[in-house]
Short mmCIF file of C-alpha atoms and ligand atoms in Angstrom, two decimals:
data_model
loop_
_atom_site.label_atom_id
_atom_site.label_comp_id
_atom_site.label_asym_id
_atom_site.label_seq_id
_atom_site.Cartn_x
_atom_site.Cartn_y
_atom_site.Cartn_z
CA UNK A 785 139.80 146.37 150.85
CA UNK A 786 138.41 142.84 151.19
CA UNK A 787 138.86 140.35 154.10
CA UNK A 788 137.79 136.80 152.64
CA UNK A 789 138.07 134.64 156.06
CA UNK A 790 137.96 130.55 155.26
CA UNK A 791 139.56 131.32 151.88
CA UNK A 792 141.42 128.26 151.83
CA UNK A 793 137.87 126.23 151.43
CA UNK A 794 135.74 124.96 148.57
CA UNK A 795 134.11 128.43 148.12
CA UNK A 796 136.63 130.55 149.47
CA UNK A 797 139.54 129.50 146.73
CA UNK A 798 137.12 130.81 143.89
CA UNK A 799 135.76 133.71 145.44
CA UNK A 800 139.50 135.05 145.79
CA UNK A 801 139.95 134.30 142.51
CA UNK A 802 137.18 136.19 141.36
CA UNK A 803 137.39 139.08 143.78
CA UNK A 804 140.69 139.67 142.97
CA UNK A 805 139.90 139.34 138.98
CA UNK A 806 136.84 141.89 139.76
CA UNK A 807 138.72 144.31 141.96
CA UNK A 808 141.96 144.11 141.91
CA UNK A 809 144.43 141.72 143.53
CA UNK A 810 145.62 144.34 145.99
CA UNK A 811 142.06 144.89 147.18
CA UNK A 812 141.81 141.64 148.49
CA UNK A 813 143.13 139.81 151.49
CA UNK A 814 142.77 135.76 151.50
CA UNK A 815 143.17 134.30 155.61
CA UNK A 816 142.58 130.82 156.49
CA UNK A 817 143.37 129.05 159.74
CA UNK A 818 145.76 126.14 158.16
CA UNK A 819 148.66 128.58 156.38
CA UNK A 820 149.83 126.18 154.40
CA UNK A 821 146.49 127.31 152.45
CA UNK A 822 148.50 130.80 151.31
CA UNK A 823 149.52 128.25 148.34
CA UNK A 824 146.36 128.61 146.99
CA UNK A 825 147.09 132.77 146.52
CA UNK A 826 149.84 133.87 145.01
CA UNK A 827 147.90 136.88 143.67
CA UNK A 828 147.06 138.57 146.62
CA UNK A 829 148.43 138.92 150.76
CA UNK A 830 147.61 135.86 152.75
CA UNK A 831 147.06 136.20 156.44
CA UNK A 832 147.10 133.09 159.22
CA UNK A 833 144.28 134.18 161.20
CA UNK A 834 141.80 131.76 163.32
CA UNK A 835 138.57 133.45 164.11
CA UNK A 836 138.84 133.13 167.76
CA UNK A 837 141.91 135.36 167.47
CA UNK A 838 139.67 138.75 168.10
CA UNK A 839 142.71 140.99 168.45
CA UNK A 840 144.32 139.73 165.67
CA UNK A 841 141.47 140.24 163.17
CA UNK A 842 141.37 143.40 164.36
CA UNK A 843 144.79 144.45 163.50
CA UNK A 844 144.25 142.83 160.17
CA UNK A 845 141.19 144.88 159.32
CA UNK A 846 142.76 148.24 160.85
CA UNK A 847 146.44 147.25 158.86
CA UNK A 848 144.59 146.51 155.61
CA UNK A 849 141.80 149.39 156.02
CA UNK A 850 139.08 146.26 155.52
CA UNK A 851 135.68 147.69 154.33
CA UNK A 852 134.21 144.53 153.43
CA UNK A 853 134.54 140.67 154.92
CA UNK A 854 133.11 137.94 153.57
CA UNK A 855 132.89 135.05 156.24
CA UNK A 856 133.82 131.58 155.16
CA UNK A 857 135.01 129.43 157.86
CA UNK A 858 132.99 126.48 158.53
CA UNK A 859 132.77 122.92 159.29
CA UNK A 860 130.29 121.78 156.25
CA UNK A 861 127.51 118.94 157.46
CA UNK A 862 128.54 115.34 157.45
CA UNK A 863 132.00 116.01 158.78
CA UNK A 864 129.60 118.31 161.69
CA UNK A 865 127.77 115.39 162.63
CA UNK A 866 131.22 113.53 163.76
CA UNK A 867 132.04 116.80 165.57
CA UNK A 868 128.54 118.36 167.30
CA UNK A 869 130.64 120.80 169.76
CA UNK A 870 133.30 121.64 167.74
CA UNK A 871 130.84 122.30 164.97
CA UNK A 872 128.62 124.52 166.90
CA UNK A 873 132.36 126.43 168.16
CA UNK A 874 133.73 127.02 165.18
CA UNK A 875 130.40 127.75 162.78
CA UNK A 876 128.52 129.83 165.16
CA UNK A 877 130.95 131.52 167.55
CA UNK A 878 133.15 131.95 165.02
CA UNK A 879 130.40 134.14 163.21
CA UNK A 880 130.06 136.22 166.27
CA UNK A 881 134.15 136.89 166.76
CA UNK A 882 133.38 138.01 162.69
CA UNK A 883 130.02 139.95 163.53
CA UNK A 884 131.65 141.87 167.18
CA UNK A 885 134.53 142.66 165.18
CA UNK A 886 132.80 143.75 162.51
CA UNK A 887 130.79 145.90 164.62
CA UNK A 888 133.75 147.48 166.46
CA UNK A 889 136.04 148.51 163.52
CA UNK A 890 132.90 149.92 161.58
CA UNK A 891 133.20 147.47 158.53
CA UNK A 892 130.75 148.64 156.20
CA UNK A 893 129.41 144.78 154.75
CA UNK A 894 129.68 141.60 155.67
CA UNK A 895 128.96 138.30 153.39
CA UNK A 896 128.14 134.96 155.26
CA UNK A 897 126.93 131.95 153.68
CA UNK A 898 123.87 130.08 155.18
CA UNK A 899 122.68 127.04 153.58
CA UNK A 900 119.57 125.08 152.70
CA UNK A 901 120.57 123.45 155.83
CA UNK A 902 118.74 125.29 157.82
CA UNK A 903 115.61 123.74 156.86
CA UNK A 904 114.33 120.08 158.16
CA UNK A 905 112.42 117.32 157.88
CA UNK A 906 108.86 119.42 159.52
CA UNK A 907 109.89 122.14 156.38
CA UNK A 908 108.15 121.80 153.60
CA UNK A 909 110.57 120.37 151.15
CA UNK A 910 109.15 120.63 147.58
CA UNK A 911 109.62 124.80 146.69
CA UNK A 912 110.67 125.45 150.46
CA UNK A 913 109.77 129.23 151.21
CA UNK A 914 111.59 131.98 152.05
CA UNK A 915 110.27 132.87 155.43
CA UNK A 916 109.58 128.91 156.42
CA UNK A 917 110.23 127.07 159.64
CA UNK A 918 114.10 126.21 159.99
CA UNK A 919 113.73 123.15 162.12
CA UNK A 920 117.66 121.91 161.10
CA UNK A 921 118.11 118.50 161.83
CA UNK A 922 121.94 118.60 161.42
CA UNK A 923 124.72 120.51 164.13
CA UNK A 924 125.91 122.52 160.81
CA UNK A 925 121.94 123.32 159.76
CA UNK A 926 121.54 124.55 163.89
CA UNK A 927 124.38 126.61 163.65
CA UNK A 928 123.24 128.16 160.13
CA UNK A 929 119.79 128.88 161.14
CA UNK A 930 121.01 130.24 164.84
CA UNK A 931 123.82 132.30 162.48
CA UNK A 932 121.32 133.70 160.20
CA UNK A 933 119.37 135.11 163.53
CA UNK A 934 122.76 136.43 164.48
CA UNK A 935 123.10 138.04 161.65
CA UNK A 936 119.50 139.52 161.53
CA UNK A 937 120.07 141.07 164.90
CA UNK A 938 123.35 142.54 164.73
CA UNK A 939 121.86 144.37 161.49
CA UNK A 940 117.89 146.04 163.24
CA UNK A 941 120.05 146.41 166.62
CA UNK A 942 123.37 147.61 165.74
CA UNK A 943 122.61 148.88 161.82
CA UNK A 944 125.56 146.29 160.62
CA UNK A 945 125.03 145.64 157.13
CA UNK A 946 125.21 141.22 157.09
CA UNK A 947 123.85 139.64 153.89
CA UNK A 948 123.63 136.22 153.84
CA UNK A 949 122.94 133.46 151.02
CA UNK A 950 121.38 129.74 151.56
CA UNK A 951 123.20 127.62 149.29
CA UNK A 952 122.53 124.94 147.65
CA UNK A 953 125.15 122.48 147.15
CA UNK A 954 128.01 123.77 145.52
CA UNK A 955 129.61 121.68 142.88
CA UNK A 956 133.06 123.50 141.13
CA UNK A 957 135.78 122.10 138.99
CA UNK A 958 138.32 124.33 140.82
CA UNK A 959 138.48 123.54 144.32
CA UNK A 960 137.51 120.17 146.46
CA UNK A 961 134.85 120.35 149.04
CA UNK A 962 135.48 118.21 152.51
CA UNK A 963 133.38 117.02 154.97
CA UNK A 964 129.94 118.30 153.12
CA UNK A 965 127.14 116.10 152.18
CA UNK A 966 126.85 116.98 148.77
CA UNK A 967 131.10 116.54 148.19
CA UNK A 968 129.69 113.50 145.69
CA UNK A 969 128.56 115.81 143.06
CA UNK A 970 131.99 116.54 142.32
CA UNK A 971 133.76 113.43 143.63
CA UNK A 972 131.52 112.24 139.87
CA UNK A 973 133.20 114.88 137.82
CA UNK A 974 137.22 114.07 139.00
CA UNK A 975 136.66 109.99 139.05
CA UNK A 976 134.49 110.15 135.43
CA UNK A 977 137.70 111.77 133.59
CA UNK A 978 140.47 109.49 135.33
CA UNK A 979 138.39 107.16 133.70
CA UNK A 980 137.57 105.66 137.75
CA UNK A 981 134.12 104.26 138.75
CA UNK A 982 132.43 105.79 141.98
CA UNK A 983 131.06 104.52 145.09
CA UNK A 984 128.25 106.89 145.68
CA UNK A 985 127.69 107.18 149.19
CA UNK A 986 123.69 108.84 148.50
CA UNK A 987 120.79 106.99 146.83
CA UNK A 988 120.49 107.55 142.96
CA UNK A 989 117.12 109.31 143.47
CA UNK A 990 118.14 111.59 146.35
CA UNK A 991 116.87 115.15 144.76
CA UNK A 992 118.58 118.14 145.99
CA UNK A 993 119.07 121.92 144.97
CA UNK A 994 122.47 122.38 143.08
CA UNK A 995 124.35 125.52 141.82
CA UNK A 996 127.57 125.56 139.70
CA UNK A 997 130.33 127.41 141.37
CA UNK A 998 130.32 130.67 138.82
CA UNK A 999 126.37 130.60 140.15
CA UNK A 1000 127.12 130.74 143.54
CA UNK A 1001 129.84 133.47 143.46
CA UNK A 1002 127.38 135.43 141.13
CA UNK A 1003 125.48 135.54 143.63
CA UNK A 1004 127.64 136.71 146.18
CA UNK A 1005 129.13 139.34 144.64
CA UNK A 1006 125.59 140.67 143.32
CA UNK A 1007 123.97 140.32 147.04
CA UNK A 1008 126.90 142.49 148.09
CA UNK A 1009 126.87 145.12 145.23
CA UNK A 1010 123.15 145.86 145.82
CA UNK A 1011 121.79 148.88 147.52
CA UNK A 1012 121.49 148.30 151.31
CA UNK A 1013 117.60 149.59 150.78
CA UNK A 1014 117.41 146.64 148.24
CA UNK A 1015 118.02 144.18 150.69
CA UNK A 1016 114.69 143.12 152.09
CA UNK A 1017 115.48 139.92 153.25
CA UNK A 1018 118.30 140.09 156.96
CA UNK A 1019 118.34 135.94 157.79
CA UNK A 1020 119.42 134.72 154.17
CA UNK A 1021 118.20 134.59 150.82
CA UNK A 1022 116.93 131.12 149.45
CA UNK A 1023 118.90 129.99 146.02
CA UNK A 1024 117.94 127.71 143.72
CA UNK A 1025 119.59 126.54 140.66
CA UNK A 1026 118.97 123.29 139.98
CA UNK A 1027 117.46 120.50 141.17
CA UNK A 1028 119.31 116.90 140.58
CA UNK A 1029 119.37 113.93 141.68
CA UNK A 1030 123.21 111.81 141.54
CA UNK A 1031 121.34 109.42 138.87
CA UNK A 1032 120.76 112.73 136.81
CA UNK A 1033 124.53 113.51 137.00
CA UNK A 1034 125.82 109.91 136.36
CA UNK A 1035 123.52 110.31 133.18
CA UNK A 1036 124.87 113.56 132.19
CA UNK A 1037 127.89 113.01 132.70
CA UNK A 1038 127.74 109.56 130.52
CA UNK A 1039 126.98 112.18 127.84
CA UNK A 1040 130.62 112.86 127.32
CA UNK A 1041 132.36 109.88 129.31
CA UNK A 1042 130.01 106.92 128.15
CA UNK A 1043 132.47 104.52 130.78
CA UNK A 1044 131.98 106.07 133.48
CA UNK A 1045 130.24 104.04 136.32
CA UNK A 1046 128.75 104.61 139.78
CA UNK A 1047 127.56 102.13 141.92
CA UNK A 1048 125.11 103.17 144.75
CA UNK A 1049 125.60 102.48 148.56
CA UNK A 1050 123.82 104.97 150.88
CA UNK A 1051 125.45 105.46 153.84
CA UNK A 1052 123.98 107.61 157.63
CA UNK A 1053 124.84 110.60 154.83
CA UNK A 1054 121.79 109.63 153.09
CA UNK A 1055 119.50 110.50 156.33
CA UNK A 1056 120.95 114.43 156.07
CA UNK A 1057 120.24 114.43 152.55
CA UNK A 1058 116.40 113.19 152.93
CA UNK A 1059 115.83 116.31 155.61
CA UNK A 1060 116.61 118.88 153.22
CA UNK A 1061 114.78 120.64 150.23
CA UNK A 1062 114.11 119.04 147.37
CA UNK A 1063 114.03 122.46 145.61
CA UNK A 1064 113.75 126.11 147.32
CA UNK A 1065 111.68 129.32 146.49
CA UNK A 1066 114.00 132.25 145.37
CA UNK A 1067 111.50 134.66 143.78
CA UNK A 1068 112.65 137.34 146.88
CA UNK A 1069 116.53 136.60 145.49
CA UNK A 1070 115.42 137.46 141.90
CA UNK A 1071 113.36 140.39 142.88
CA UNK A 1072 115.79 142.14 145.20
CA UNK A 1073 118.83 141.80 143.66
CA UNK A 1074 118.56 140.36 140.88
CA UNK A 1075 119.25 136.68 140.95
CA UNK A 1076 119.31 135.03 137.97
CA UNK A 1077 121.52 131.19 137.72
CA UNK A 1078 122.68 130.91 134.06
CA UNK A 1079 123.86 127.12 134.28
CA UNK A 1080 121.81 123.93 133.94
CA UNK A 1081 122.88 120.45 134.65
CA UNK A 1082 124.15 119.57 131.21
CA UNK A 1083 125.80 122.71 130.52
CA UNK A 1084 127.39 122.35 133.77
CA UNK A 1085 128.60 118.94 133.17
CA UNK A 1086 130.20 120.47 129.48
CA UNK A 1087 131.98 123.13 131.33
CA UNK A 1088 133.51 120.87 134.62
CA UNK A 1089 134.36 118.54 132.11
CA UNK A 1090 135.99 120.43 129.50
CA UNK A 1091 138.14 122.22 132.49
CA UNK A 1092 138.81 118.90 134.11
CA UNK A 1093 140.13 117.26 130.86
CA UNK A 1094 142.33 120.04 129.87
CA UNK A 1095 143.88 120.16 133.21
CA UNK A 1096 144.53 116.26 134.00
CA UNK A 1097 145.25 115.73 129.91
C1 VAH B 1084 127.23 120.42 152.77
N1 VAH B 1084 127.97 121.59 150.78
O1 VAH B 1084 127.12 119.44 152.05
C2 VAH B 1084 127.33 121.78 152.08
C3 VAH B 1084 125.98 122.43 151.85
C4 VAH B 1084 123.54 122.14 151.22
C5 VAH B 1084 124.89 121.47 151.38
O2 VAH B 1084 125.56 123.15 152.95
O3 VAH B 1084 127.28 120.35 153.97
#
């Protein structure tokens, strides 16, 4: 079976739902620390389980005979930056409760997202490379870039098979993002078919990487499926889908709601934004496993929209 730990988040909510979809919903186990999450998963068994809870994840993964965990549970960037010990606590010894555990009850793969994050100001920013400095200039960026390390050694010293991701922002119709940086992206979508102007807390020409939701957990579940020989990269694998700026997705978005409005005022979020990529290399994602993003801005925009109209009417 399949541990998804965070579940209750932005990416966790559709990853059940896919995992489950792709595997079968009694093959899959959604936990989250806050249990009033289990609302979210009605097609599979919910555990209450808080990563620092060692014992307890292990009688979940011995109960449930878990073969594979993907690792969720984070606190994303701007809300980090109000939070610098907690933060580090939760994103990065959290991952090692995941990774000794791991180790001890022989779980045969482990998912963890890492994030473009990990990359800073002294990175180059335009088609960052794979194996570039990660000079993070957030507490969520530190605690990705120290995680991916983590996650590199537990696999050449102890032969545990991590495999982690760098995402771009993710921006989903399904599920709400909190306390990220890039949580405007789809703030846009919600306000643009309640027919609500938006207070955009970036710059309009603030250029970062982007992926749409089905993107991201493509790639998840195709970093996971591969051969462990294909794997060739042990910190994480740069993505890139697309590169937007909010100005872009105002514009697209006008497309189908011609009312909808944004007004700019950059706030100390603006700073994080300006110390990451601007786009990322991912030839090593495309070559290994076979990474290939199928949506572009304005076929994004169709599809959120679409979705979002049909749900709110
Ligand atoms: C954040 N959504 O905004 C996350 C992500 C690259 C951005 O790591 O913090």
């Amino acid at each position: 079976r399949i541990l998804v730990i965070g579940a209750g988040g932005q990416l966790g909510q559709e990853l059940v739902r896919t995992l489950t979809a792709v595997f079968g919903e009694d093959r899959v186990v959604a936990s989250d620390i806050d249990r009033t999450k289990a609302r979210y998963f009605k097609q599979c068994p919910f555990e209450p389980l808080n990563v620092f809870a060692t014992e307890h994840m292990e009688t979940i993964v011995q109960h449930y005979n878990i073969k594979h965990i993907y690792h969720l549970a984070a606190i994303l960037s701007a809300h980090g930056e109000k939070h610098p010990m907690a933060t580090w606590q939760v994103n990065l010894d959290g991952l090692l409760q995941v990774l000794e555990v791991s180790k001890k009850m022989k779980v045969e793969r482990v998912f963890w997202p890492s994030s473009i994050a990990v990359f800073g100001k002294h990175s180059p920013l335009e088609n960052t490379p794979q194996h570039g400095m990660r000079d993070a200039g957030t507490v969520y960026g530190i605690a990705k870039a120290a995680g991916e390390l983590w996650c590199q050694y537990y696999y050449e010293r102890y032969g545990l098979d991590v495999r982690c991701l760098r995402y771009p922002g993710l921006i989903g119709h399904r599920s709400l993002p909190g306390g990220g940086t890039t949580d405007y992206a789809v703030d846009f979508y919600h306000r643009a078919v309640k027919g609500e102007s938006y207070t955009c807390y970036l710059a309009p020409d603030i250029r970062l990487p982007m992926l749409y939701m089905p993107d991201a957990i493509k790639a998840a579940l195709q970093l996971m499926k591969a051969p462990r020989e294909r794997i060739r990269v042990r910190s994480g694998y740069n993505l890139q889908g697309m590169s937007v700026t909010p100005k872009e997705i105002e514009l697209s978005i006008q497309r189908f709601c011609p009312d909808f409005k944004v007004v700019y005022e950059p706030d100390q979020r603006q700073a994080i934004a300006e110390g990451w990529p601007r786009a990322v290399y991912d030839a090593p994602a495309s070559k290994d496993w076979g990474w290939a993003p199928k949506y572009d801005l304005d076929f994004m925009s169709e599809d959120i929209l679409m979705h979002l109209m049909e749900r709110i009417g």
